[in-house]
Amino acid sequence: MASALHAHAESVASLGRAYADLAERHRAAADAGCGEFGEWIARARELTVAAERLLALEIELARGAGVTWVAIAGALGVSRQAAWKRFAGVRSGA
């Protein structure tokens, strides 16, 4: 479990750096009065996919540690059934 948590921590940190880089690009464009909207949209989509993978891994780790679907659903702000339906068969590498 510890190695999975370390790998997950690095993935979270990497995603954070990617979001910070995108934010910096937006700041620079705002200062210059222009923007690369197509590039930003594509990058935001890539980051969303990565964030979804991280969420699935977090839930997989939680389930492996014995966290209930009720607790997971509460953290997600959805019903237990909705959480289970969305994540029960999902594997983070998929």
Coordinates of N, CA and C in Angstrom, one line a residue:
M1 N 0.8 -1.2 0.0 CA 0.0 0.0 0.0 C 0.9 1.2 0.0
A2 N 2.0 1.2 0.7 CA 2.8 2.4 0.8 C 3.4 2.8 -0.5
S3 N 3.8 1.8 -1.3 CA 4.4 2.1 -2.7 C 3.3 2.7 -3.6
A4 N 2.0 2.2 -3.4 CA 0.9 2.8 -4.2 C 0.7 4.2 -3.8
L5 N 0.7 4.5 -2.5 CA 0.5 5.9 -2.0 C 1.6 6.8 -2.5
H6 N 2.9 6.3 -2.5 CA 4.0 7.1 -3.0 C 3.8 7.4 -4.5
A7 N 3.4 6.4 -5.3 CA 3.2 6.6 -6.7 C 2.0 7.6 -6.9
H8 N 1.0 7.5 -6.1 CA -0.1 8.4 -6.3 C 0.3 9.8 -5.9
A9 N 1.1 10.0 -4.9 CA 1.5 11.3 -4.5 C 2.3 12.0 -5.6
E10 N 3.1 11.2 -6.3 CA 3.9 11.8 -7.4 C 3.0 12.2 -8.5
S11 N 1.9 11.3 -8.8 CA 1.0 11.7 -9.8 C 0.2 12.9 -9.5
V12 N -0.2 13.1 -8.2 CA -0.9 14.3 -7.8 C 0.0 15.5 -8.0
A13 N 1.3 15.4 -7.6 CA 2.2 16.5 -7.7 C 2.5 16.9 -9.1
S14 N 2.6 15.9 -10.0 CA 2.8 16.1 -11.4 C 1.6 16.9 -12.0
L15 N 0.4 16.4 -11.7 CA -0.8 17.1 -12.2 C -0.9 18.5 -11.7
G16 N -0.5 18.7 -10.4 CA -0.5 20.1 -9.9 C 0.5 21.0 -10.6
R17 N 1.7 20.5 -11.0 CA 2.6 21.2 -11.7 C 2.1 21.6 -13.1
A18 N 1.4 20.6 -13.7 CA 0.8 20.8 -15.0 C -0.3 21.9 -15.0
Y19 N -1.1 21.9 -14.0 CA -2.1 23.0 -13.8 C -1.4 24.3 -13.6
A20 N -0.4 24.4 -12.8 CA 0.3 25.6 -12.5 C 1.0 26.1 -13.8
D21 N 1.5 25.3 -14.6 CA 2.0 25.7 -15.9 C 1.0 26.3 -16.8
L22 N -0.2 25.7 -16.9 CA -1.3 26.2 -17.7 C -1.7 27.6 -17.1
A23 N -1.8 27.7 -15.8 CA -2.1 29.0 -15.2 C -1.1 30.1 -15.6
E24 N 0.1 29.7 -15.5 CA 1.2 30.7 -15.9 C 1.1 31.1 -17.4
R25 N 0.7 30.2 -18.2 CA 0.5 30.5 -19.6 C -0.6 31.5 -19.8
H26 N -1.7 31.3 -19.0 CA -2.8 32.3 -19.0 C -2.4 33.7 -18.5
R27 N -1.6 33.7 -17.4 CA -1.2 35.0 -16.9 C -0.3 35.7 -18.0
A28 N 0.6 35.0 -18.6 CA 1.5 35.6 -19.6 C 0.6 36.1 -20.8
A29 N -0.4 35.3 -21.2 CA -1.2 35.8 -22.3 C -2.0 37.0 -21.9
A30 N -2.5 37.0 -20.7 CA -3.3 38.2 -20.2 C -2.4 39.4 -20.2
D31 N -1.2 39.3 -19.8 CA -0.3 40.5 -19.9 C 0.0 40.9 -21.3
A32 N 0.1 39.9 -22.2 CA 0.4 40.2 -23.6 C -0.9 40.6 -24.4
G33 N -2.1 40.4 -23.8 CA -3.3 40.7 -24.5 C -3.7 39.7 -25.6
C34 N -3.2 38.5 -25.5 CA -3.6 37.4 -26.5 C -3.7 36.1 -25.8
G35 N -4.1 35.1 -26.6 CA -4.2 33.8 -26.0 C -4.2 32.7 -27.0
E36 N -3.8 31.5 -26.6 CA -3.8 30.3 -27.5 C -4.9 29.4 -27.0
F37 N -6.1 29.8 -27.3 CA -7.3 29.2 -26.8 C -7.4 27.7 -27.2
G38 N -7.1 27.4 -28.4 CA -7.2 26.0 -28.9 C -6.2 25.1 -28.1
E39 N -5.0 25.6 -27.9 CA -4.0 24.9 -27.2 C -4.4 24.7 -25.7
W40 N -5.0 25.7 -25.1 CA -5.4 25.7 -23.7 C -6.6 24.7 -23.5
I41 N -7.5 24.7 -24.5 CA -8.6 23.8 -24.4 C -8.1 22.3 -24.5
A42 N -7.2 22.1 -25.4 CA -6.7 20.7 -25.5 C -5.9 20.3 -24.3
R43 N -5.2 21.2 -23.7 CA -4.4 20.9 -22.5 C -5.3 20.7 -21.3
A44 N -6.4 21.5 -21.2 CA -7.4 21.4 -20.1 C -8.0 20.0 -20.2
R45 N -8.3 19.6 -21.4 CA -8.9 18.3 -21.6 C -8.0 17.2 -21.2
E46 N -6.7 17.3 -21.5 CA -5.7 16.3 -21.1 C -5.6 16.2 -19.6
L47 N -5.6 17.4 -19.0 CA -5.6 17.4 -17.5 C -6.8 16.9 -16.9
T48 N -7.9 17.1 -17.5 CA -9.2 16.5 -16.9 C -9.1 15.0 -17.0
V49 N -8.6 14.4 -18.1 CA -8.5 12.9 -18.2 C -7.5 12.4 -17.1
A50 N -6.4 13.1 -16.9 CA -5.4 12.7 -15.9 C -6.1 12.8 -14.5
A51 N -6.8 13.9 -14.2 CA -7.5 14.0 -12.9 C -8.5 12.9 -12.7
E52 N -9.2 12.5 -13.7 CA -10.2 11.4 -13.6 C -9.4 10.1 -13.2
R53 N -8.3 9.9 -13.9 CA -7.5 8.7 -13.5 C -7.0 8.7 -12.1
L54 N -6.6 9.9 -11.6 CA -6.2 10.0 -10.2 C -7.3 9.8 -9.3
L55 N -8.5 10.3 -9.6 CA -9.7 10.1 -8.8 C -10.0 8.6 -8.7
A56 N -9.9 7.9 -9.8 CA -10.2 6.5 -9.8 C -9.2 5.7 -9.0
L57 N -7.9 6.1 -9.0 CA -6.9 5.5 -8.2 C -7.1 5.8 -6.8
E58 N -7.5 7.0 -6.4 CA -7.7 7.4 -5.0 C -8.8 6.5 -4.5
I59 N -9.9 6.3 -5.2 CA -11.0 5.4 -4.8 C -10.6 4.0 -4.7
E60 N -9.8 3.5 -5.6 CA -9.2 2.2 -5.6 C -8.4 2.0 -4.3
L61 N -7.5 2.9 -4.0 CA -6.7 2.9 -2.8 C -7.6 2.9 -1.5
A62 N -8.6 3.7 -1.5 CA -9.5 3.8 -0.4 C -10.3 2.5 -0.2
R63 N -10.8 1.9 -1.3 CA -11.5 0.6 -1.1 C -10.5 -0.4 -0.6
G64 N -9.3 -0.4 -1.1 CA -8.3 -1.4 -0.7 C -8.0 -1.3 0.8
A65 N -8.2 -0.1 1.3 CA -7.9 0.2 2.8 C -9.2 0.0 3.6
G66 N -10.3 -0.4 2.9 CA -11.5 -0.7 3.7 C -12.5 0.4 3.8
V67 N -12.3 1.5 3.1 CA -13.2 2.6 3.1 C -14.5 2.1 2.4
T68 N -15.7 2.5 3.0 CA -16.9 2.0 2.5 C -17.4 2.9 1.3
W69 N -18.3 2.3 0.5 CA -18.9 3.1 -0.6 C -19.7 4.3 0.0
V70 N -20.3 4.1 1.2 CA -21.0 5.3 1.8 C -20.0 6.4 2.1
A71 N -18.9 6.1 2.6 CA -17.9 7.2 2.9 C -17.3 7.8 1.6
I72 N -17.1 7.0 0.6 CA -16.6 7.5 -0.7 C -17.7 8.4 -1.3
A73 N -18.9 7.9 -1.3 CA -20.0 8.7 -1.8 C -20.2 10.1 -1.1
G74 N -20.0 10.0 0.2 CA -20.1 11.3 1.0 C -19.0 12.3 0.5
A75 N -17.8 11.7 0.3 CA -16.7 12.6 -0.2 C -16.9 13.2 -1.6
L76 N -17.6 12.4 -2.4 CA -17.9 12.8 -3.8 C -19.1 13.7 -3.8
G77 N -20.0 13.6 -2.8 CA -21.2 14.4 -2.8 C -22.3 13.8 -3.7
V78 N -22.2 12.4 -3.8 CA -23.2 11.7 -4.5 C -23.8 10.6 -3.7
S79 N -24.8 9.8 -4.2 CA -25.3 8.7 -3.5 C -24.3 7.5 -3.5
R80 N -24.5 6.6 -2.6 CA -23.6 5.4 -2.6 C -23.8 4.6 -3.9
Q81 N -25.0 4.6 -4.4 CA -25.3 3.9 -5.7 C -24.6 4.6 -6.8
A82 N -24.6 5.9 -6.9 CA -23.9 6.6 -8.0 C -22.4 6.4 -7.9
A83 N -21.8 6.4 -6.7 CA -20.4 6.2 -6.6 C -20.0 4.8 -7.0
W84 N -20.8 3.8 -6.6 CA -20.5 2.5 -6.9 C -20.6 2.3 -8.4
K85 N -21.7 2.8 -9.0 CA -21.9 2.6 -10.5 C -20.8 3.2 -11.3
R86 N -20.3 4.4 -10.8 CA -19.2 5.1 -11.6 C -17.9 4.4 -11.4
F87 N -17.6 3.9 -10.2 CA -16.2 3.5 -9.9 C -16.0 2.0 -9.5
A88 N -17.0 1.2 -9.3 CA -16.8 -0.1 -8.9 C -16.0 -0.9 -9.9
G89 N -16.2 -0.8 -11.1 CA -15.4 -1.6 -12.1 C -14.2 -0.8 -12.7
V90 N -14.0 0.4 -12.3 CA -12.9 1.2 -12.9 C -11.6 0.8 -12.3
R91 N -10.6 0.7 -13.1 CA -9.2 0.5 -12.7 C -8.4 1.7 -13.1
S92 N -7.6 2.3 -12.3 CA -6.9 3.5 -12.6 C -6.0 3.5 -13.9
G93 N -5.5 2.3 -14.2 CA -4.7 2.2 -15.4 C -5.5 2.1 -16.7
A94 N -6.8 1.9 -16.6 CA -7.6 1.7 -17.8 C -7.9 3.0 -18.6

